[in-house]
Coordinates of C-alpha atoms in Angstrom, one line a residue:
X2 CA -23.0 -10.7 -56.2
X3 CA -20.4 -13.4 -55.3
X4 CA -16.7 -12.4 -54.9
X5 CA -13.6 -14.1 -53.6
X6 CA -10.9 -11.6 -52.0
X7 CA -7.8 -12.9 -50.8
X8 CA -5.0 -10.6 -49.1
X9 CA -7.8 -7.4 -49.7
X10 CA -7.9 -7.9 -53.0
X11 CA -11.4 -8.5 -55.2
X12 CA -10.0 -11.6 -57.1
X13 CA -13.1 -12.4 -58.6
X14 CA -16.8 -11.3 -59.0
X15 CA -19.7 -12.4 -60.5
X16 CA -23.8 -13.4 -60.3
X17 CA -23.5 -16.0 -62.1
X18 CA -21.2 -18.6 -60.4
X19 CA -21.6 -22.7 -60.1
X20 CA -21.7 -24.0 -57.1
X21 CA -20.0 -28.0 -57.3
X22 CA -19.1 -29.4 -53.7
X23 CA -19.7 -26.3 -51.7
X24 CA -17.9 -24.5 -53.8
X25 CA -18.3 -21.4 -56.7
X26 CA -17.1 -21.8 -60.0
X27 CA -17.1 -18.0 -61.5
X28 CA -17.2 -17.3 -65.4
X29 CA -13.0 -17.0 -66.3
X30 CA -13.6 -13.8 -67.7
X31 CA -15.2 -12.7 -63.6
X32 CA -11.6 -13.1 -62.6
X33 CA -8.9 -10.7 -62.6
X34 CA -5.5 -12.0 -64.0
X35 CA -3.6 -9.6 -62.4
X36 CA -3.8 -12.1 -60.0
X37 CA -3.4 -14.9 -60.8
X38 CA 0.0 -17.0 -62.2
X39 CA 0.5 -20.6 -63.3
X40 CA 1.4 -23.5 -61.3
X41 CA 2.5 -27.1 -61.7
X42 CA 0.0 -28.4 -59.8
X43 CA -2.6 -31.0 -61.0
X44 CA -5.2 -33.5 -59.9
X45 CA -7.3 -35.7 -61.1
X46 CA -11.5 -36.1 -59.5
X47 CA -13.4 -39.5 -60.7
X48 CA -16.1 -37.5 -62.4
X49 CA -14.5 -34.2 -63.6
X50 CA -11.4 -35.0 -65.0
X51 CA -7.7 -33.5 -64.2
X52 CA -7.6 -29.8 -62.5
X53 CA -5.4 -27.5 -63.1
X54 CA -4.3 -24.4 -61.0
X55 CA -3.6 -20.9 -60.8
X56 CA -1.5 -19.6 -57.8
X57 CA -2.6 -15.9 -56.5
X58 CA 0.1 -13.3 -56.1
X59 CA -1.6 -11.0 -54.7
X60 CA 1.0 -7.4 -53.9
X61 CA 3.7 -10.0 -54.0
X62 CA 2.1 -11.8 -51.2
X63 CA 1.8 -15.2 -53.4
X64 CA -1.1 -18.2 -52.0
X65 CA 0.2 -21.6 -53.8
X66 CA -1.7 -23.5 -55.8
X67 CA -5.2 -21.0 -54.5
X68 CA -7.3 -21.6 -57.4
X69 CA -8.6 -24.6 -60.2
X70 CA -10.2 -25.1 -63.0
X71 CA -11.1 -28.1 -65.5
X72 CA -9.5 -27.1 -68.9
X73 CA -11.0 -30.5 -70.3
X74 CA -13.4 -31.8 -67.1
X75 CA -15.5 -34.7 -68.0
X76 CA -19.2 -34.8 -70.2
X77 CA -20.4 -34.5 -66.7
X78 CA -18.6 -31.7 -65.3
X79 CA -19.0 -29.6 -68.8
X80 CA -20.9 -27.1 -66.5
X81 CA -17.9 -25.9 -64.9
X82 CA -15.9 -25.3 -68.0
X83 CA -14.0 -22.2 -68.4
X84 CA -14.3 -21.0 -64.6
X85 CA -12.6 -21.1 -61.5
X86 CA -13.2 -21.6 -58.2
X87 CA -10.5 -21.2 -55.1
X88 CA -9.9 -22.3 -51.3
X89 CA -6.3 -21.7 -48.9
X90 CA -7.8 -18.8 -47.6
X91 CA -10.0 -17.1 -50.2
X92 CA -13.2 -16.0 -48.6
X93 CA -16.1 -16.6 -50.3
X94 CA -18.7 -13.2 -49.7
X95 CA -22.0 -14.1 -51.4

């Protein structure tokens, strides 16, 4: 079981993560939506496509753009569609 933890709370938990470039991508339904807020941030990866972000909100503390996902990944990255990855202080426990 792999967990994403921030500010003492389990943000995501799953035995079914996909690791790409050292990042665990959790299935969308394994992520607790109560901790996610939409973000306006977007970035572009040449082989994965355009990433969208969520800000984490745990007990009133915000971690800006700490979760990302590819809503419409390029063909080579289809295996991470509907999956979410984390950074910016989010601990991944594997």
